[in-house]
XYZ file of C-alpha atoms in Angstrom:
604
model
C 0.000 0.000 0.000
C 1.249 3.445 -0.948
C 1.513 5.766 2.071
C 3.121 8.872 0.570
C 3.566 10.017 -3.004
C 5.366 13.067 -4.427
C 5.053 13.770 -8.151
C 7.306 16.144 -10.093
C 7.981 18.347 -7.089
C 10.298 21.349 -7.281
C 11.625 23.469 -4.440
C 14.166 26.269 -4.412
C 15.769 28.216 -1.578
C 17.022 31.728 -2.410
C 18.764 31.110 -5.766
C 19.495 27.424 -5.152
C 17.363 24.703 -6.764
C 17.035 21.909 -4.180
C 14.501 19.654 -5.903
C 13.876 19.768 -9.653
C 10.830 17.866 -10.985
C 11.614 15.029 -8.559
C 9.469 11.970 -7.801
C 9.427 10.184 -4.447
C 7.137 7.634 -2.814
C 6.945 5.502 0.337
C 5.119 2.188 0.669
C 4.255 0.039 3.674
C 7.359 -1.616 5.116
C 9.801 0.831 3.510
C 12.762 1.843 5.670
C 14.237 4.689 3.614
C 17.567 6.393 4.242
C 18.040 9.816 2.585
C 21.608 10.786 1.734
C 23.325 13.615 -0.140
C 25.802 16.435 0.264
C 24.933 19.176 2.809
C 22.691 21.796 1.256
C 21.131 19.501 -1.374
C 17.691 19.517 0.288
C 17.514 16.423 2.516
C 15.829 18.204 5.442
C 13.593 20.098 3.007
C 12.374 16.799 1.521
C 11.531 15.543 5.024
C 9.608 18.726 5.858
C 7.597 18.421 2.643
C 6.846 14.764 3.473
C 5.737 15.777 6.993
C 3.478 18.519 5.593
C 5.469 21.325 7.234
C 6.477 22.878 3.907
C 4.865 22.972 0.485
C 6.718 22.424 -2.791
C 6.916 25.289 -5.301
C 5.569 22.900 -7.939
C 4.211 19.354 -7.988
C 1.752 17.357 -5.926
C 2.032 15.525 -2.580
C -0.585 12.958 -1.522
C -0.804 10.798 1.618
C -2.941 7.779 2.501
C -6.202 8.453 4.331
C -5.812 8.454 8.106
C -2.013 8.228 7.957
C -0.438 9.372 11.246
C 3.023 10.906 10.733
C 5.613 11.256 13.484
C 8.292 13.864 12.740
C 11.604 14.331 14.565
C 13.307 17.620 13.562
C 17.082 17.941 13.450
C 16.985 20.487 16.289
C 13.898 19.909 18.494
C 12.255 23.034 19.925
C 10.803 23.118 23.455
C 8.643 25.690 25.203
C 10.220 28.026 27.796
C 10.030 26.528 31.287
C 8.644 23.228 29.945
C 9.071 20.131 32.132
C 10.293 16.754 30.846
C 6.995 14.836 31.037
C 4.962 17.789 29.758
C 7.162 18.062 26.657
C 6.612 14.403 25.772
C 2.818 14.603 26.291
C 2.431 18.074 24.768
C 0.364 16.843 21.777
C -1.927 14.686 23.926
C -4.685 16.122 26.068
C -7.550 15.085 28.317
C -8.178 11.384 28.827
C -5.564 10.430 26.191
C -2.844 12.161 28.229
C -3.899 10.285 31.357
C -3.812 6.961 29.467
C -0.388 7.597 27.915
C 1.365 9.030 30.991
C 2.476 5.644 32.299
C 3.806 4.592 28.870
C 5.615 7.926 28.508
C 7.390 7.415 31.836
C 8.354 3.886 30.788
C 9.874 5.127 27.514
C 11.750 7.938 29.271
C 13.159 5.452 31.796
C 14.375 3.184 28.979
C 16.061 6.248 27.466
C 17.873 7.012 30.725
C 15.758 10.000 31.861
C 14.353 9.601 35.372
C 13.446 13.071 36.672
C 10.124 13.710 34.920
C 9.639 17.156 36.502
C 13.034 18.597 35.608
C 13.041 21.614 33.294
C 14.047 20.755 29.736
C 16.380 23.765 29.680
C 18.611 22.023 32.243
C 19.182 18.968 30.004
C 22.112 18.297 27.676
C 21.709 18.220 23.874
C 21.651 14.420 23.895
C 18.997 14.301 26.604
C 16.802 16.791 24.717
C 17.130 14.642 21.581
C 15.963 11.643 23.607
C 12.943 13.607 24.836
C 11.963 14.375 21.254
C 12.433 10.697 20.346
C 10.177 9.673 23.239
C 7.462 12.059 22.011
C 7.693 10.655 18.461
C 7.586 6.994 19.511
C 4.616 7.697 21.785
C 2.638 8.967 18.801
C 2.210 5.438 17.355
C 2.643 6.743 13.812
C 2.284 4.758 10.613
C 5.148 6.755 9.104
C 8.164 7.965 11.069
C 10.200 10.848 9.625
C 13.502 11.312 11.469
C 16.056 14.048 10.730
C 19.496 13.078 12.104
C 18.063 10.883 14.921
C 21.509 9.727 16.142
C 22.971 13.239 16.584
C 23.967 13.738 20.253
C 22.978 10.174 21.171
C 25.594 8.093 22.961
C 26.465 4.626 21.624
C 24.108 2.813 24.002
C 21.142 4.973 23.020
C 22.019 4.679 19.306
C 21.964 0.888 19.729
C 18.571 1.102 21.486
C 17.174 3.213 18.629
C 18.611 0.808 16.053
C 16.866 -2.125 17.758
C 13.606 -0.151 18.095
C 13.521 0.800 14.390
C 14.340 -2.752 13.292
C 11.265 -3.959 15.228
C 9.081 -1.001 14.166
C 6.206 -2.196 11.947
C 5.472 1.108 10.207
C 7.327 2.877 7.406
C 10.374 5.035 8.019
C 12.142 7.938 6.301
C 15.322 9.252 7.887
C 18.370 11.367 7.239
C 21.478 10.206 9.084
C 25.256 10.261 8.664
C 25.725 7.075 10.738
C 26.792 4.511 8.133
C 26.500 1.470 10.440
C 23.015 2.669 11.376
C 22.013 3.080 7.707
C 23.366 -0.329 6.808
C 21.507 -2.149 9.589
C 18.135 -0.336 9.570
C 17.287 0.634 5.984
C 16.079 -1.483 3.077
C 16.099 1.397 0.601
C 18.455 4.320 -0.034
C 17.381 7.562 -1.727
C 20.104 9.892 -2.944
C 19.470 13.562 -3.671
C 21.936 14.756 -6.306
C 21.655 18.149 -8.049
C 17.887 18.333 -7.660
C 17.255 14.775 -8.844
C 16.244 11.764 -6.745
C 17.803 8.334 -7.286
C 16.305 5.207 -5.698
C 18.254 2.119 -4.662
C 16.328 -0.863 -3.249
C 19.088 -1.927 -0.891
C 20.886 -0.922 2.291
C 23.875 1.448 2.461
C 26.507 -1.122 1.466
C 24.450 -2.175 -1.532
C 23.907 1.478 -2.440
C 27.668 2.062 -2.658
C 27.990 -0.797 -5.135
C 24.969 0.241 -7.240
C 25.969 3.911 -7.291
C 29.438 2.995 -8.567
C 27.781 0.972 -11.343
C 25.433 3.871 -12.220
C 28.289 6.363 -12.401
C 30.346 3.981 -14.558
C 27.411 3.649 -16.989
C 26.930 7.427 -17.072
C 30.634 7.952 -17.709
C 30.587 5.346 -20.509
C 27.565 7.043 -22.085
C 29.278 10.424 -21.829
C 32.476 9.076 -23.444
C 30.397 7.699 -26.322
C 28.577 11.045 -26.687
C 31.863 12.969 -26.779
C 33.261 10.571 -29.410
C 30.181 10.962 -31.615
C 30.248 14.722 -31.103
C 33.879 14.911 -32.265
C 32.954 12.921 -35.373
C 29.993 15.188 -36.107
C 32.081 18.344 -35.618
C 34.689 17.008 -38.063
C 31.915 16.209 -40.573
C 30.402 19.688 -40.232
C 33.783 21.315 -40.840
C 34.504 19.184 -43.913
C 31.007 19.725 -45.234
C 31.281 23.505 -44.847
C 34.247 23.595 -47.240
C 32.863 21.042 -49.697
C 29.355 22.383 -50.285
C 26.973 25.090 -49.169
C 24.181 22.819 -47.951
C 24.314 19.971 -45.458
C 22.059 17.014 -44.779
C 19.284 18.104 -42.441
C 19.359 14.889 -40.372
C 23.100 15.203 -39.805
C 22.730 18.786 -38.598
C 19.905 17.827 -36.238
C 21.956 14.966 -34.780
C 24.905 17.292 -34.234
C 22.713 19.862 -32.479
C 21.078 17.193 -30.288
C 24.468 15.801 -29.228
C 25.831 19.262 -28.465
C 22.749 20.162 -26.393
C 22.973 17.079 -24.168
C 24.491 17.586 -20.742
C 27.033 15.206 -19.317
C 26.686 13.710 -15.812
C 27.152 16.279 -13.053
C 29.407 15.275 -10.190
C 29.651 16.804 -6.759
C 33.002 18.342 -5.964
C 35.231 16.604 -3.463
C 36.252 18.100 -0.149
C 39.997 18.033 -0.804
C 42.037 18.686 2.322
C 45.814 18.798 2.208
C 47.690 18.187 5.439
C 47.897 21.574 7.162
C 49.583 20.710 10.455
C 52.490 22.661 11.981
C 55.783 21.187 13.208
C 55.582 19.511 16.608
C 58.417 19.503 19.178
C 59.358 16.802 21.673
C 56.855 17.855 24.370
C 53.244 17.364 23.287
C 50.348 17.398 25.778
C 50.790 15.707 29.159
C 48.065 15.109 31.746
C 49.211 14.253 35.253
C 46.610 13.119 37.795
C 43.881 15.516 36.648
C 40.465 15.524 38.340
C 37.328 17.569 37.708
C 33.936 17.724 39.383
C 30.837 19.904 39.289
C 29.229 19.864 42.717
C 28.815 16.240 43.766
C 29.216 14.922 40.212
C 32.748 13.674 39.508
C 33.556 13.908 35.781
C 37.276 13.033 35.753
C 39.098 11.189 38.505
C 42.921 11.050 38.707
C 43.579 10.690 34.956
C 47.154 10.547 33.631
C 48.221 10.268 30.002
C 51.067 11.514 27.800
C 49.987 12.016 24.178
C 52.391 10.630 21.581
C 52.963 12.061 18.114
C 50.326 10.719 15.672
C 48.176 9.440 18.545
C 44.635 8.646 17.398
C 42.422 8.638 20.499
C 38.666 8.098 20.701
C 36.765 9.094 23.860
C 33.398 7.423 24.480
C 30.829 7.276 27.247
C 27.208 8.109 28.075
C 25.852 11.633 27.693
C 26.845 13.909 30.557
C 29.744 11.769 31.790
C 32.414 14.434 31.160
C 33.748 13.880 27.637
C 33.328 17.487 26.535
C 34.810 18.680 29.839
C 37.930 16.608 29.112
C 38.178 18.224 25.652
C 37.839 21.692 27.137
C 40.631 20.947 29.624
C 42.851 19.790 26.737
C 41.974 22.960 24.817
C 42.732 25.164 27.822
C 39.143 26.429 28.017
C 38.744 24.923 31.504
C 41.158 24.071 34.314
C 41.189 20.816 36.314
C 40.404 20.899 40.031
C 43.572 18.876 40.694
C 46.557 17.688 38.679
C 48.561 19.398 35.953
C 48.265 19.912 32.196
C 51.534 20.508 30.339
C 51.395 21.787 26.750
C 54.573 21.951 24.630
C 55.721 25.298 23.234
C 55.270 24.147 19.617
C 51.765 22.770 20.169
C 48.946 24.482 18.257
C 45.528 23.168 19.241
C 42.517 23.227 16.925
C 39.267 22.642 18.836
C 36.256 21.615 16.742
C 33.584 21.932 19.399
C 30.287 20.089 19.540
C 28.358 23.279 18.894
C 29.583 25.665 16.209
C 31.229 28.788 17.550
C 29.116 31.915 17.210
C 29.039 33.130 13.612
C 28.004 36.573 12.470
C 25.138 35.700 10.107
C 25.738 38.925 8.157
C 29.434 38.185 7.539
C 30.506 36.945 4.137
C 31.762 33.361 3.944
C 35.215 34.322 2.664
C 35.713 36.996 5.343
C 35.014 34.412 8.063
C 37.734 32.119 6.704
C 40.180 35.003 6.212
C 39.924 35.732 9.939
C 41.718 32.390 10.420
C 44.304 32.921 7.688
C 44.538 34.567 4.271
C 47.222 32.259 2.861
C 48.216 28.879 4.224
C 51.052 26.476 3.493
C 49.908 23.002 2.418
C 51.699 19.781 1.536
C 51.590 20.819 -2.134
C 52.576 24.491 -1.757
C 50.413 27.408 -0.666
C 46.682 28.039 -0.920
C 44.566 31.140 -0.447
C 41.369 31.299 1.586
C 39.381 31.347 -1.667
C 41.147 28.250 -3.003
C 40.560 26.372 0.256
C 36.872 27.328 0.157
C 36.581 25.842 -3.330
C 38.146 22.619 -2.059
C 35.473 22.612 0.647
C 32.642 22.798 -1.918
C 32.117 26.564 -1.629
C 32.277 27.778 -5.266
C 33.118 31.446 -5.981
C 29.454 32.508 -6.124
C 28.915 31.173 -2.576
C 32.066 32.706 -1.094
C 30.621 36.206 -1.079
C 27.224 35.115 0.235
C 26.180 35.815 3.826
C 26.731 33.004 6.332
C 23.038 33.218 7.248
C 22.143 31.730 3.849
C 24.042 28.496 4.509
C 22.441 25.256 5.708
C 23.351 23.808 9.105
C 25.685 21.265 7.516
C 27.378 23.909 5.363
C 28.021 26.057 8.443
C 29.537 23.020 10.138
C 31.822 22.425 7.141
C 32.807 26.112 7.104
C 33.629 25.965 10.818
C 35.871 22.936 10.208
C 37.733 24.771 7.429
C 38.277 27.814 9.654
C 39.954 25.577 12.271
C 42.142 23.757 9.737
C 43.244 27.079 8.195
C 45.022 27.823 11.474
C 47.275 24.744 10.834
C 46.963 23.012 14.230
C 49.124 20.010 15.096
C 46.672 18.765 17.749
C 43.071 18.310 16.581
C 40.341 18.039 19.206
C 37.127 16.876 17.545
C 33.997 16.940 19.722
C 31.239 15.054 17.890
C 32.694 15.853 14.443
C 30.126 13.729 12.595
C 27.121 15.786 13.729
C 25.562 17.613 10.749
C 28.327 16.665 8.281
C 27.262 14.718 5.194
C 28.746 11.295 4.497
C 30.873 12.538 1.582
C 32.536 15.198 3.746
C 33.048 12.658 6.524
C 34.752 10.265 4.116
C 37.210 12.921 2.969
C 37.800 14.076 6.564
C 38.652 10.487 7.470
C 41.098 10.305 4.563
C 42.655 13.595 5.724
C 43.150 12.258 9.250
C 45.063 9.323 7.739
C 47.758 11.753 6.551
C 47.520 14.323 9.350
C 50.968 14.450 10.968
C 49.763 15.320 14.443
C 47.601 14.194 17.359
C 43.866 13.548 16.975
C 41.490 13.241 19.946
C 37.872 12.607 18.980
C 34.745 12.417 21.112
C 32.213 10.558 19.000
C 29.248 8.199 19.179
C 29.660 7.329 15.492
C 30.882 3.738 15.568
C 31.976 3.730 11.930
C 33.994 6.951 12.352
C 35.782 5.550 15.413
C 36.584 2.265 13.685
C 37.893 4.198 10.699
C 40.068 6.786 12.468
C 41.229 5.841 15.983
C 43.671 3.239 17.302
C 42.981 3.662 21.028
C 39.769 4.129 23.011
C 39.320 5.791 26.399
C 35.949 4.697 27.768
C 34.186 6.204 30.779
C 33.551 3.269 33.108
C 32.408 4.218 36.585
C 32.223 7.724 37.994
C 35.016 9.722 36.357
C 37.145 6.659 35.576
C 38.661 6.359 32.089
C 39.680 2.859 30.933
C 42.069 2.375 28.023
C 41.358 -0.091 25.178
C 43.484 -0.713 22.097
C 41.921 -0.528 18.629
C 38.715 1.049 17.313
C 35.135 0.867 18.556
C 34.534 -2.726 17.422
C 37.735 -3.821 19.192
C 36.574 -1.985 22.326
C 33.185 -3.715 22.191
C 34.803 -7.152 21.856
C 37.237 -6.489 24.727
C 34.464 -5.132 26.970
C 32.179 -8.084 26.239
C 35.023 -10.505 26.879
C 35.805 -8.845 30.200
C 32.155 -8.964 31.237
C 31.939 -12.664 30.365
C 35.082 -13.410 32.341
C 33.799 -11.488 35.356
C 30.409 -13.181 35.112
C 31.885 -16.677 34.815
C 33.941 -16.450 38.034
C 32.162 -18.602 40.617
C 32.603 -17.850 44.274
C 34.416 -20.852 45.843
C 32.993 -22.690 48.837
C 34.455 -21.182 51.960
C 36.537 -23.782 53.827
C 38.713 -23.220 56.832
C 42.381 -24.016 56.407
C 45.411 -23.774 58.626
C 45.728 -20.713 60.880
C 41.981 -20.099 60.450
C 42.390 -18.681 56.896
C 39.607 -19.527 54.410
C 40.349 -21.194 51.069
C 39.101 -18.028 49.360
C 41.451 -15.951 51.478
C 44.460 -18.148 50.575
C 43.527 -17.924 46.863
C 43.277 -14.131 47.043
C 46.683 -14.026 48.763
C 48.234 -16.139 46.020
C 46.533 -13.951 43.345
C 48.021 -10.845 44.939
C 51.413 -12.538 44.970
C 51.086 -13.515 41.286
C 49.654 -10.182 40.118
C 50.874 -9.351 36.629
C 52.682 -6.109 35.927
C 54.910 -4.578 33.287
C 58.656 -4.599 33.784
C 60.348 -1.215 33.409
C 61.419 -2.051 29.834
C 57.990 -3.423 28.893
C 56.300 -0.269 30.167
C 58.743 1.869 28.176
C 58.236 -0.217 25.022
C 54.446 -0.208 25.422
C 54.342 3.602 25.532
C 56.504 4.099 22.433
C 56.098 1.031 20.231
C 53.252 2.391 18.103
C 55.355 5.430 17.214
C 58.280 3.127 16.348
C 56.030 0.987 14.117
C 54.677 4.103 12.406
C 58.241 5.267 11.737
C 59.249 1.898 10.249
C 56.161 1.882 8.026
C 57.046 5.355 6.752
C 60.667 4.305 6.055
C 59.348 1.255 4.199
C 57.036 3.420 2.045
C 59.903 5.766 1.174
C 62.205 2.834 0.300
C 59.556 1.277 -1.951
C 59.094 4.643 -3.690
C 62.858 4.878 -4.289
C 62.918 1.346 -5.719
C 60.407 2.487 -8.334
C 62.655 5.428 -9.298
C 65.920 3.417 -9.451
C 64.674 0.613 -11.699
C 67.664 0.947 -14.102
C 70.417 1.466 -11.520
C 71.060 -2.163 -10.591
C 73.650 -1.424 -7.882
C 71.369 1.043 -6.137
C 68.389 -1.235 -6.705
C 70.151 -4.115 -4.899
C 70.966 -1.835 -1.937
C 67.398 -0.629 -1.718
C 66.019 -4.164 -1.922
C 68.269 -5.247 0.947
C 67.151 -2.187 2.933
C 63.508 -3.096 2.249
C 64.061 -6.668 3.514
C 65.730 -5.354 6.665
C 62.887 -2.910 7.385
C 60.239 -5.577 6.800
C 61.997 -7.905 9.263
C 62.210 -5.136 11.892
C 58.563 -4.259 11.344
C 57.515 -7.891 11.782
C 59.479 -8.143 15.040
C 57.972 -4.912 16.377
C 54.460 -6.036 15.442
C 54.973 -9.303 17.352
C 56.267 -7.287 20.333
C 53.228 -4.976 20.108
C 50.826 -7.950 20.120
C 52.518 -9.427 23.189
C 52.458 -6.105 25.077
C 48.821 -5.433 24.133
C 47.719 -8.846 25.373
C 49.710 -8.351 28.565
C 48.119 -4.921 29.067
C 44.634 -6.448 28.736
C 45.462 -9.083 31.356
C 46.834 -6.440 33.726
C 43.716 -4.285 33.348
C 41.369 -7.227 33.926
C 43.006 -8.197 37.260
C-alpha cells in the first residue's frame, strides 16, 4: 500500500534549486535512508513529506488516516517546559492520562528519570531523547527522522537501532551514521543536483549500485563525446565542400551538443595543514574535575604521543566534553597538571559551532583564520581552500546566514584547519556533516601528521580513524582499550563474560583459620601481573616506532620504483627493504605481546 507520493515536485531556496521535478514515494514496510551532500535539500524533503512545507511545484498525496511522526534535526521546546509535559504536549484530556504511564516507561528506557526537571537544564543528547520519546509515543504509521543519532551516545544509538528494526510502520530518515544506515534501511534515496535516485538496498548495496550507475553514465558520456567529435569534423569538412548539409546530420549534431554530461559533486579536498611539533606534546598528570557532587574526571594521567589517534566514548553527561575543554585550555582541572609543549597548536572543533556573524561573508570568516596557508603541495589562499570545501566562488561572497546547518559546520571545520593546528580536538565531528565530507575528513586524518582526539558516538567513524579508546567506566574513571570501537566492544564483552563466569568458591577453613578463598586471594596478589620497566617503556613508544618503520618502508619502496635501471642502487634498496620488513615484523609481534599483557593487567 502506498503511504506517501510526491510527483514532479520542485523546491528552491534563495537562488538554489534543491529539488527539480523530482518523484518520491513511500510504501508500507519501507525503511528509507536519505543521503546527499549538505545543502542539497535532505531536510527540506523531510519537511515536505511531513506537511510542514509545500513544494513550489508538484503534488504531494498521503494515505487516508495516515499518522506521521516527525523528529526535527533540532527539536524546539517551550520556555520553562518540564520533561513529562514536553513528551505529552500533543496529547490532552483522557488520552494524556492513558499515555502518561507509557511515557514514563519510555523515558526510563532512554535514561531520563526526573520527569519534573526543566528541559532547559538537560544536555543536547537528553533533549534529543525527549523528542524521540514524544515521536515513539505517537504510534505513527510513518516515522520521519532528521538526524536521529545526533547527540545520542552509543548505548542509546543501539537502542534506537533495535527499536527501528522492530518497528512495523514505514520510516524515512536522514542520518550520517553509516553502520546505522546499513543495519536499519532497506532502501536508499540519494538527492543529487535536484534529482532523486532510488536504490532498493541498504547502504553497502547502495555504494555498489551507485558505482555501477556512475560507470554507466561515464561510458555514455564518453560515447557522446566521441560521436560529437565525429559530427564536428563532418560539419567542418562539409562547410568547405558544399553550401548545404544534410538536415538529419545537422539535427543529430545539435542534439548531441545540447545534451548535458553527468554532473558530479566536488570533493572536499584537504591537504595536510599541520604545523611542526616539538618533543613535548600534551601531558596530563593526575587531573580531576567535578561539578558539585558529580565527579567527571578522577585522577587521569596520560602523555599524548605524536600521531596518537584517540577516541573518547561514554554516556551523555559523563564528562567527555569537559575533558576536551581541559585539553583545549578552556577549563582548568580541580587537581593535577596539564603541560602543553611550546610548539603545540591546538585546533578545537567543538560540539556546537562557535558563534558566527550571520551577516558576515563566507570568505571573510575564513580570512579571519588565515589569508594564505602552506599546504603539503605548496600554498593556498582562503578562496582556493573554500573551493576545495565545496564553496564555489558565487557562494564565497554570500552571507553566512544563507548556509544550511551542515554547510556552516563544514565552514567551521575549514576555519579551524586554516590555522594549521598540530593537535586536533574533535567533539562530535560527525554531527551535521554529510557522508561525503566525513569520508574525505577520514582520509585527511590518515595523513595528518599530528595528534587527533575525537569524542564521537559514530561507531563507523571511530573504527575508521582511531587506534585507542578511552571509555568512561564508573564515575570519572577512564579505561584504556586498544583498537577502534569494534575492538573496544569485543574487549568489553570478553571482560564482562570473564567477570560473570567467576564462581565464588565454597568457603573452607584451612590452617591458621584462613579460608580457602582468602588463601587464593593471597596467592593472586602474589602472582599479580605487571609490566617490567622495559615493557612499560616499550608499550608507551612502540606504536610510534612501528609508524616510523612503516614510513621508512614506504619511502624505500618509492625509491625502488625510481631506481629501476640502476642495478647497484636497486640491490641496496632491496636489501634495505628486507631489513625494514623484518624489523617491522618483530615490532608487530612485540606490540601484540604487550597489548595482550596490558589487557590481562587491566582485567586483574
